[in-house]
Short mmCIF file of C-alpha atoms in Angstrom, two decimals:
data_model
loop_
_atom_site.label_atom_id
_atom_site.label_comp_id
_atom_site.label_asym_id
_atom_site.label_seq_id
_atom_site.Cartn_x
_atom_site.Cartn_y
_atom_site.Cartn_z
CA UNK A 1 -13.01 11.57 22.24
CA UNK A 2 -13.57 13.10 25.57
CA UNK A 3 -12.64 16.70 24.87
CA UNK A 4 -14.24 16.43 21.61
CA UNK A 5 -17.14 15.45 23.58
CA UNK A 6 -17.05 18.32 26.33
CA UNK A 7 -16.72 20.88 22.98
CA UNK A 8 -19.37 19.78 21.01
CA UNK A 9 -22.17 20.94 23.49
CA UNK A 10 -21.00 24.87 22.99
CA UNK A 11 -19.64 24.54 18.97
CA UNK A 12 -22.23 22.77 17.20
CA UNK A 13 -25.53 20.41 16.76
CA UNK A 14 -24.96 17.43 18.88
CA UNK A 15 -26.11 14.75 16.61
CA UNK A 16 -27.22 11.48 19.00
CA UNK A 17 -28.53 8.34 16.82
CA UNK A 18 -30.99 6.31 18.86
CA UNK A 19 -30.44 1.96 17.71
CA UNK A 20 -33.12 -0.58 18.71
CA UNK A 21 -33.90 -4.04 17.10
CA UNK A 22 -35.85 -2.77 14.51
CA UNK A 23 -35.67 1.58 14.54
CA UNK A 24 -39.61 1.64 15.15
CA UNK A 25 -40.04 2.36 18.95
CA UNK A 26 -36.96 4.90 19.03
CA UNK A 27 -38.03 6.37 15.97
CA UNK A 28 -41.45 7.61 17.97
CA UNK A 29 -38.68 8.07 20.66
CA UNK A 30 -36.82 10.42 18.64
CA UNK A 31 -39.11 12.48 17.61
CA UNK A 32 -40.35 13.22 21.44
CA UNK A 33 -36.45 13.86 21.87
CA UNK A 34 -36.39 16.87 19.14
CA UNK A 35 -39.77 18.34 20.74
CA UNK A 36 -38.49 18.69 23.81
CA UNK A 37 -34.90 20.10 22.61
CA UNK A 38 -36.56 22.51 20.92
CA UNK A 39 -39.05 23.68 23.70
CA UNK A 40 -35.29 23.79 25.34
CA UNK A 41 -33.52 25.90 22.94
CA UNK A 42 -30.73 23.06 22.97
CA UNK A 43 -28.94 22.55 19.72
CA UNK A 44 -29.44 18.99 19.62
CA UNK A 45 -30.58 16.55 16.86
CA UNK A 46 -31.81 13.04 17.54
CA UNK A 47 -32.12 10.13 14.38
CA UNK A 48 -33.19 6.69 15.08
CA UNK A 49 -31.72 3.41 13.23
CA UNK A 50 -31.67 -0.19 13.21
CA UNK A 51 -29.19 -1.96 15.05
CA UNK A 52 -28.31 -3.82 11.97
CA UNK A 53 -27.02 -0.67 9.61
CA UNK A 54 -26.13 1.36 13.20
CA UNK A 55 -22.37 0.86 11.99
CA UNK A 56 -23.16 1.59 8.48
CA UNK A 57 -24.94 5.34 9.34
CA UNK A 58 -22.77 5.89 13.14
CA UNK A 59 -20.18 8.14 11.61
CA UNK A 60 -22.26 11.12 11.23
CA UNK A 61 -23.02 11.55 14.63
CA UNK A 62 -21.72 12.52 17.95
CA UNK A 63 -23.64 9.74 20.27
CA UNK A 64 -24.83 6.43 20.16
CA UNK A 65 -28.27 5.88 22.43
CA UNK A 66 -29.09 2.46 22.26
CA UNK A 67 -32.74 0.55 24.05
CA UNK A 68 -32.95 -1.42 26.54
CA UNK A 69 -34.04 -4.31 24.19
CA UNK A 70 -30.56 -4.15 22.58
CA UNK A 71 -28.94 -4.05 26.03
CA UNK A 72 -26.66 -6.64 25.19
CA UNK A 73 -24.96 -4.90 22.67
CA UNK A 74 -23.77 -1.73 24.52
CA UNK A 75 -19.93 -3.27 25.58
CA UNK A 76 -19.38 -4.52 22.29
CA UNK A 77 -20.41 -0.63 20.57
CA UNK A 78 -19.20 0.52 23.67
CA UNK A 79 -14.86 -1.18 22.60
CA UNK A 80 -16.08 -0.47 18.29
CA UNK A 81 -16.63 3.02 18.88
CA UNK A 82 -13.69 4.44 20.73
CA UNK A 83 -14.45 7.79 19.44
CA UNK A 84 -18.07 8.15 19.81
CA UNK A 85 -20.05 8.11 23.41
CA UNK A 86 -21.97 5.33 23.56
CA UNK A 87 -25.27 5.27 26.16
CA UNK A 88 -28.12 2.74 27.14
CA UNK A 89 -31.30 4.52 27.85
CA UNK A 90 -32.32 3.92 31.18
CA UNK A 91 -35.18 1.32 31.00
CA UNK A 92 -37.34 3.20 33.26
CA UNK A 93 -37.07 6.68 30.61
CA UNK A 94 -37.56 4.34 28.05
CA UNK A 95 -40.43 2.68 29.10
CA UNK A 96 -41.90 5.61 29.65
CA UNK A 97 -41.03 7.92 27.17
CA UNK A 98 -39.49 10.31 29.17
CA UNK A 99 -37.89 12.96 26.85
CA UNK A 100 -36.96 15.15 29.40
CA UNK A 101 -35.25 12.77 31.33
CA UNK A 102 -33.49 11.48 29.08
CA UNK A 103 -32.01 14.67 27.62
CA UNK A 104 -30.98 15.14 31.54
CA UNK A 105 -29.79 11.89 31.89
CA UNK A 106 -27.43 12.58 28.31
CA UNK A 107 -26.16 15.91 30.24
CA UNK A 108 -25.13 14.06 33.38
CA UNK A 109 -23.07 11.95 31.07
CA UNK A 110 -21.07 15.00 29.89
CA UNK A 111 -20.32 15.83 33.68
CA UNK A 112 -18.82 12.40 34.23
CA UNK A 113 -16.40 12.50 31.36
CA UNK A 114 -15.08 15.72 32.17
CA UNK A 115 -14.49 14.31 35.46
CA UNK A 116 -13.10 11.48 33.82
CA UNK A 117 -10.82 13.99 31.55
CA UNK A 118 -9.39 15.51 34.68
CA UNK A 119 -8.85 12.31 36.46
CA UNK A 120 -6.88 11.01 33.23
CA UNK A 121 -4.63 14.23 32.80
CA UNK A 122 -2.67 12.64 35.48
CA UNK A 123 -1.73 9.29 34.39
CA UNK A 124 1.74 8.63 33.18
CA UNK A 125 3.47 7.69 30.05
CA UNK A 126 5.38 4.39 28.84
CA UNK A 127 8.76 4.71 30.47
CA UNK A 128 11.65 5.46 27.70
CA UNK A 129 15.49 5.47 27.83
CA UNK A 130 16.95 8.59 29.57
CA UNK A 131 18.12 11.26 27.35
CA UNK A 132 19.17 15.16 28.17
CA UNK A 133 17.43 16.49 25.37
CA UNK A 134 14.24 18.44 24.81
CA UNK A 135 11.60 16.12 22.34
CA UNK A 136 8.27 17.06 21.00
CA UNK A 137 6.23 13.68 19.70
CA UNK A 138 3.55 14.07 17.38
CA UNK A 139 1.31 11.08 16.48
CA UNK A 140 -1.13 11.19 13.86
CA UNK A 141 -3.93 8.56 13.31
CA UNK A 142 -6.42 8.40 11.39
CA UNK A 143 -10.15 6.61 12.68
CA UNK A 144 -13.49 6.35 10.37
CA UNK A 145 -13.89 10.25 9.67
CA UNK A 146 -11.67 11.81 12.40
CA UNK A 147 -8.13 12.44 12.12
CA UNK A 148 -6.55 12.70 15.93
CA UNK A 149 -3.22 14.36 16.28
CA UNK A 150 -1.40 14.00 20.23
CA UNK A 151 1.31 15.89 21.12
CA UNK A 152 4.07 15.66 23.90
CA UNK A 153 6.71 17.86 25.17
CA UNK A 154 9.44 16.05 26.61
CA UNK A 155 12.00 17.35 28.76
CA UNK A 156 14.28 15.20 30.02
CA UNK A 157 11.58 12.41 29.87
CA UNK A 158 9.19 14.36 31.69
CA UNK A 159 5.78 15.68 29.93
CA UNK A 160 5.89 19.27 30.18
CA UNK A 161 2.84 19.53 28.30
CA UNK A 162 0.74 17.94 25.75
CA UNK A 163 -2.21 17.96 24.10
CA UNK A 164 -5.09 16.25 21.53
CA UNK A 165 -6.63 17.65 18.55
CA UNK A 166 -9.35 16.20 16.72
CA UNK A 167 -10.13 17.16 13.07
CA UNK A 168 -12.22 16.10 10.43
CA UNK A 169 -9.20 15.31 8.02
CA UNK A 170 -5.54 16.82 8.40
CA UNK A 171 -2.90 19.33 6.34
CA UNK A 172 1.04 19.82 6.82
CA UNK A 173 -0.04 23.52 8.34
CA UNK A 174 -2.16 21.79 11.70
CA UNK A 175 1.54 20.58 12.39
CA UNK A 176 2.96 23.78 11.60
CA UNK A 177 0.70 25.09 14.44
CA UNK A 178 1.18 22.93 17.09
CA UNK A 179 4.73 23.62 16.26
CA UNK A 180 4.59 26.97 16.84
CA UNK A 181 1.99 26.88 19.76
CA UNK A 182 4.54 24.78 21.74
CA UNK A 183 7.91 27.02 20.95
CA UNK A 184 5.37 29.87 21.93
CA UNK A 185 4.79 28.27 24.81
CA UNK A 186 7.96 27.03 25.94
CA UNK A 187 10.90 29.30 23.57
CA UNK A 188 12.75 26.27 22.66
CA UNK A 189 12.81 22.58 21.08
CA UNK A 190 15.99 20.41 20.51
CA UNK A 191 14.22 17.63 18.29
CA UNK A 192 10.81 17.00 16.73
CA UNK A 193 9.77 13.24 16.25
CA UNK A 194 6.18 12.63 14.04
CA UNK A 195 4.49 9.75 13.62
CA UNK A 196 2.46 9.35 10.81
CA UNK A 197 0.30 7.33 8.52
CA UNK A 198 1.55 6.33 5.33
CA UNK A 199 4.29 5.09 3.85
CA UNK A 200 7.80 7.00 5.13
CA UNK A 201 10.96 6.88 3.12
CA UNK A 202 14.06 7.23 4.49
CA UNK A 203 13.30 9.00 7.50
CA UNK A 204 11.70 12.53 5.60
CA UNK A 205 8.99 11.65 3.12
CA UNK A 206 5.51 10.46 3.24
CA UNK A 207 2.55 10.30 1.42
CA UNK A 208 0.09 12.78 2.78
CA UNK A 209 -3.25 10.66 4.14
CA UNK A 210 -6.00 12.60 2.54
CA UNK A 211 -4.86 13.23 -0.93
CA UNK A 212 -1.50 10.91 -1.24
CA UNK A 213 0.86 14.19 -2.22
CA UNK A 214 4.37 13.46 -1.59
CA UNK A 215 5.53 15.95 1.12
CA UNK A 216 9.51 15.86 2.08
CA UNK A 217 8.94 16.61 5.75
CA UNK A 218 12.26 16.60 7.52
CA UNK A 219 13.63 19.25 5.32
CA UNK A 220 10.79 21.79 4.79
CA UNK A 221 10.14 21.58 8.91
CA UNK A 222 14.41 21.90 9.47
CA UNK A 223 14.92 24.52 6.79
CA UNK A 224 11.33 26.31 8.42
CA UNK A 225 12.49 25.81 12.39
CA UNK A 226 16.42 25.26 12.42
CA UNK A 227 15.44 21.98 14.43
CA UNK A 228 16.25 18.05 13.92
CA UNK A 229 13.23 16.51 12.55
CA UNK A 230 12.61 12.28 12.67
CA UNK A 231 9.88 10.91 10.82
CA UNK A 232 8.30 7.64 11.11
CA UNK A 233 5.45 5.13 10.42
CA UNK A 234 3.03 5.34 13.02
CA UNK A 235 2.68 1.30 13.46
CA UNK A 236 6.27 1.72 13.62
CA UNK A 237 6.41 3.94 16.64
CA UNK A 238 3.60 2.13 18.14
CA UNK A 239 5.52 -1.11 18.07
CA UNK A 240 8.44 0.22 19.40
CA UNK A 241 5.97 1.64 22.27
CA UNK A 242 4.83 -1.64 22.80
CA UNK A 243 8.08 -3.13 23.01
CA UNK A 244 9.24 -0.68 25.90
CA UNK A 245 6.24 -1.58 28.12
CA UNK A 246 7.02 -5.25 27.33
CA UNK A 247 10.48 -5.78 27.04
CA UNK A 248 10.28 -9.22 27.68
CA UNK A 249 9.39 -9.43 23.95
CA UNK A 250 11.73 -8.81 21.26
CA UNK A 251 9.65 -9.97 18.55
CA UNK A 252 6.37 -8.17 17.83
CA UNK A 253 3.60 -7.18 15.25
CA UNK A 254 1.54 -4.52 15.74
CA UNK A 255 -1.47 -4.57 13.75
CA UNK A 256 -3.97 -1.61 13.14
CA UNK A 257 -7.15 -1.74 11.69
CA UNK A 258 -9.16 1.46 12.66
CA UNK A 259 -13.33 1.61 12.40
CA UNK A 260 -14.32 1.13 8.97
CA UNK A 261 -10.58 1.06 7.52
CA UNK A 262 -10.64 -2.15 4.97
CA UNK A 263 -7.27 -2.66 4.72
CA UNK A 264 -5.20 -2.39 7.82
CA UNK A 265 -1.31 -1.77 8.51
CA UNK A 266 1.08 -3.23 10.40
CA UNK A 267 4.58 -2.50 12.56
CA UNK A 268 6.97 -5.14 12.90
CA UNK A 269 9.78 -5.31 15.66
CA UNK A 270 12.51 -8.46 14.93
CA UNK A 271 15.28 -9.10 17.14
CA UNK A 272 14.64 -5.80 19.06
CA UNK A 273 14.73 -3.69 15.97
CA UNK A 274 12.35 -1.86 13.98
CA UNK A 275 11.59 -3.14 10.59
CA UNK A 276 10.81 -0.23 7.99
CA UNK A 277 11.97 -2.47 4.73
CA UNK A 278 13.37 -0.78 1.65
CA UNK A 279 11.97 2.44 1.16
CA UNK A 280 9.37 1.72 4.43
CA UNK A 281 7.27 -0.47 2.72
CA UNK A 282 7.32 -2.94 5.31
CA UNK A 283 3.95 -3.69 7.48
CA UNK A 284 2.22 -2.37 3.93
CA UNK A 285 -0.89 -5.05 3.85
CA UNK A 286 -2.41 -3.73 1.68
CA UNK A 287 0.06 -4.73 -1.46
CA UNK A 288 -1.10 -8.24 -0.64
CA UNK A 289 -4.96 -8.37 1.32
CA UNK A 290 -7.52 -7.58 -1.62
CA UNK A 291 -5.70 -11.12 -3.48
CA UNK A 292 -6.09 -13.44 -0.76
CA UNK A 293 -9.52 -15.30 -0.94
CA UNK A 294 -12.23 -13.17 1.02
CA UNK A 295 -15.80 -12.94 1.41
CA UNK A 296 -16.24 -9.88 0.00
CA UNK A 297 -14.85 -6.54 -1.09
CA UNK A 298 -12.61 -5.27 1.80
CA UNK A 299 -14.56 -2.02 2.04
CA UNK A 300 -17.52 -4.07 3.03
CA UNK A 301 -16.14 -6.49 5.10
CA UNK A 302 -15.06 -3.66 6.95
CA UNK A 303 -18.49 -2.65 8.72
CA UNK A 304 -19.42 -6.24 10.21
CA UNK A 305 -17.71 -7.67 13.28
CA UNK A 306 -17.21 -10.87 11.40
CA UNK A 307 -16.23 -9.13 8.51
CA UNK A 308 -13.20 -7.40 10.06
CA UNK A 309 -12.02 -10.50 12.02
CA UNK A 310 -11.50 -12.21 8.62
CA UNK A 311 -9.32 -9.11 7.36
CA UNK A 312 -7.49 -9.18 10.66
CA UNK A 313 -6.43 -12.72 10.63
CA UNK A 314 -6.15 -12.43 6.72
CA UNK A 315 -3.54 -9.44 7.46
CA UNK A 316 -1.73 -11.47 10.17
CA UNK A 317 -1.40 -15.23 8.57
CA UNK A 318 1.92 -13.79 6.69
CA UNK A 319 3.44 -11.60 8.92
CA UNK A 320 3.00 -14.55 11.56
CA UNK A 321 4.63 -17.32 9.92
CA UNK A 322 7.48 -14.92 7.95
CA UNK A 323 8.64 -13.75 11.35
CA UNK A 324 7.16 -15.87 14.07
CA UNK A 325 6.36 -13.04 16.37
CA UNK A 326 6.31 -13.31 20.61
CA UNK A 327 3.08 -11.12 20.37
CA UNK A 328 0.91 -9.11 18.64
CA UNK A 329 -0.49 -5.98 19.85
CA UNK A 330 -3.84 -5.79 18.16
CA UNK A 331 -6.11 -2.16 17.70
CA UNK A 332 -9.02 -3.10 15.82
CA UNK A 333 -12.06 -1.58 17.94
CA UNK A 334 -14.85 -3.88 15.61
CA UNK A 335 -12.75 -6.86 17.18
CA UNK A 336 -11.92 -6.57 21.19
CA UNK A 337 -12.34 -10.26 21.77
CA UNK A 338 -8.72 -11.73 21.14
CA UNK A 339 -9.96 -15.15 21.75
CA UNK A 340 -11.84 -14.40 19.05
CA UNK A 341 -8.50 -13.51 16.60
CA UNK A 342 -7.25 -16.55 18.26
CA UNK A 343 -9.44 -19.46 17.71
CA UNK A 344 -9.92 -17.99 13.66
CA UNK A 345 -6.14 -18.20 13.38
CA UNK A 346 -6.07 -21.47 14.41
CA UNK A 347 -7.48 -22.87 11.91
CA UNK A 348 -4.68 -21.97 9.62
CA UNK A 349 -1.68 -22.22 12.28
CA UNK A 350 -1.42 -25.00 14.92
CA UNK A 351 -1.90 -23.28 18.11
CA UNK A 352 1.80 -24.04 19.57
CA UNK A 353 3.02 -21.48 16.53
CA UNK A 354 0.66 -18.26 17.96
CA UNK A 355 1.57 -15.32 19.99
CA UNK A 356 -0.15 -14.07 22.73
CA UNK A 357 -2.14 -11.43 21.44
CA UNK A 358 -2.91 -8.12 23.52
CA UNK A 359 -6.19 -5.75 22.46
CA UNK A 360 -4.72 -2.33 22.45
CA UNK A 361 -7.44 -0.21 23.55
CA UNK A 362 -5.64 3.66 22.68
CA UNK A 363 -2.78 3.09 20.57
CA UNK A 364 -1.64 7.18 20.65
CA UNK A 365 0.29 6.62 24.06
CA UNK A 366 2.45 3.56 22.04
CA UNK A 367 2.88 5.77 19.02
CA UNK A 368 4.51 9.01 21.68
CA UNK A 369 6.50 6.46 23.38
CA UNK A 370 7.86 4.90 20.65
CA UNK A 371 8.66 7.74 17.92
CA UNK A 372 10.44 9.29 21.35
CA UNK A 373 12.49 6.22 21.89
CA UNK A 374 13.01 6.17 18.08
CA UNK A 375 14.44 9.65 18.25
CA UNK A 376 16.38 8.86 21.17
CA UNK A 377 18.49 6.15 19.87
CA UNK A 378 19.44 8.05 16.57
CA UNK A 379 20.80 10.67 18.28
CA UNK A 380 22.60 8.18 20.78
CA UNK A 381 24.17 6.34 16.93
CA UNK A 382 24.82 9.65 15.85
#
């Protein structure tokens, strides 16, 4: 989100969508916004909305800018919308209709998260099991209209270099790049792990997310680079991550359910081992969610807070009572409150039978770790 962010300002239109109680006073706001971006000459666009169809109308822009009115609202957007920036306008700009300011005050925001971006290039990664080979880790994932894809070089389990790109949907040739970008880089690669969405089958074929083509990964990428290729599920991997920064579990679910996703997925760690199922179809909610009893259509329940804590614990109730996990690692960014997952589960499950449940806030560092651990202990079987 950040370097997304820090782009946008130079590559296109920022798009910022203003969200009071009822649209009418940041609506007149708005429109004092665009005047003064234009007097400007910055390549900005400003909407206003209704807090009650902000989620519904949020994907098409950049940054959320909510009033002061609606104050109460901004940690809630601010864990729901990982991948937009969300703001509260300053009470005194607000009050006073101070475009200018505000515009100034939106600016100052971009300094802080590059400051924040350089501060963060130096945190670590989830400790995995030695190993003397070279490993790239991709992990895809797939949030509301974005399609994120992190990379790692590891040498020795050291990061020798890594990087995020964020695209509007995703291809089998943005891989091929950052495939050849890092051998560029750094001549040489002794095994490529990916973690992806979809459904993988016996460790080389998945269903491409966008259109559902069936791609045989492993060999076209080790007939195209004369390198060992692993691919897995990316709840998988991120399970597996999970499990190495809390090894004190050895039975876990991790659940996904990304902004505006209806139906969810899920990774599932037994005993200490991966579960993948015949063929990989295991963690596959969605063979099962749309006939449970719900509300409403899943697609719908997916833009209301409520409506996506129903599909969560709706997803879980199975899973939790087939394998009776330790803990489940939860990324659903409509539903950061695990108290809240909690007490709605127990009305199905006595409360002595539940996990404890952990809100994982950036899943992408679970999904590295674990397809690199993943990698690791095939080679050390083979």
């Amino acid at each position: 989100m950040v370097e997304t962010l820090i782009g946008l300002k130079d590559q296109k239109t920022l798009k910022v969508l203003l969200s009071c109680s009822a649209g009418l006073t940041t609506s007149m706001f708005a429109e004092n916004l665009n005047s003064v971006a234009e007097m400007l000459g910055l390549d900005y666009h400003f909407d206003a909305v209704s807090y009650l169809s902000l989620y519904e109308e949020v994907q098409n822009y950049d940054i959320v800018f909510i009033a002061p009115q609606i104050g109460y609202m901004y940690n809630r957007l601010k864990e729901s919308l990982p991948d937009k920036l969300v703001l509260q306008i300053p009470t005194s700009l607000f009050a006073s209709y101070d475009a200018l300011g505000a515009i100034q005050f939106i600016q100052q925001e971009f300094k802080n998260i590059e400051k924040q971006q350089e501060e963060k290039a130096a945190e670590c990664c989830v400790c995995c099991t030695q190993y003397e080979k070279r490993i790239l880790s991709i992990a895809i994932m797939i949030n509301g209209e974005q399609t994120r894809i992190s990379y790692r070089l590891y040498d020795k389990c050291e990061i020798i270099d890594s990087h995020v790109i964020m695209k509007p949907s995703m291809n089998i040739y943005d891989l091929y790049d950052i495939i050849d970008t890092v051998l560029l880089k750094h001549s040489y690669i002794d095994v490529i792990g990916i973690a992806t969405p979809g459904i993988v089958e016996d460790d080389k074929v998945f269903k491409e997310p966008n259109d559902g083509k069936i791609i045989d990964m492993k060999n076209d990428f080790e007939e195209k680079y004369n390198i060992q290729i692993f691919v897995y599920n990316n709840a998988d991997a991120a399970a597996v991550g999970f499990v190495l920064e809390h090894p004190e579990y050895q039975n876990v679910i991790y659940h996904s359910q990304p902004f505006g996703f209806g139906v969810g997925g899920q990774g599932i760690v037994a005993n200490g081992k991966v579960i993948r199922g015949k063929n990989g179809v295991a963690g596959e909610v969605k063979y099962f969610l749309r006939r449970m009893q719900l509300s409403d259509d899943v697609h719908k329940l997916a833009w209301t807070q409520q409506g996506t804590l129903e599909l969560i614990t709706k997803s879980l109730l199975p899973s939790l009572t087939v394998i009776g996990p330790e803990a489940v690692a939860l990324y659903a960014p409509m539903t950061p409150d695990m108290n809240e997952v909690k007490n709605k589960l127990k009305s199905f499950i006595s409360e002595e039978f539940l996990p404890e449940f952990y809100y994982i806030k950036e899943p992408i560092s679970y999904m590295l770790s674990g397809i690199t651990e993943l990698c690791v202990d095939y080679l050390e079987k083979e």
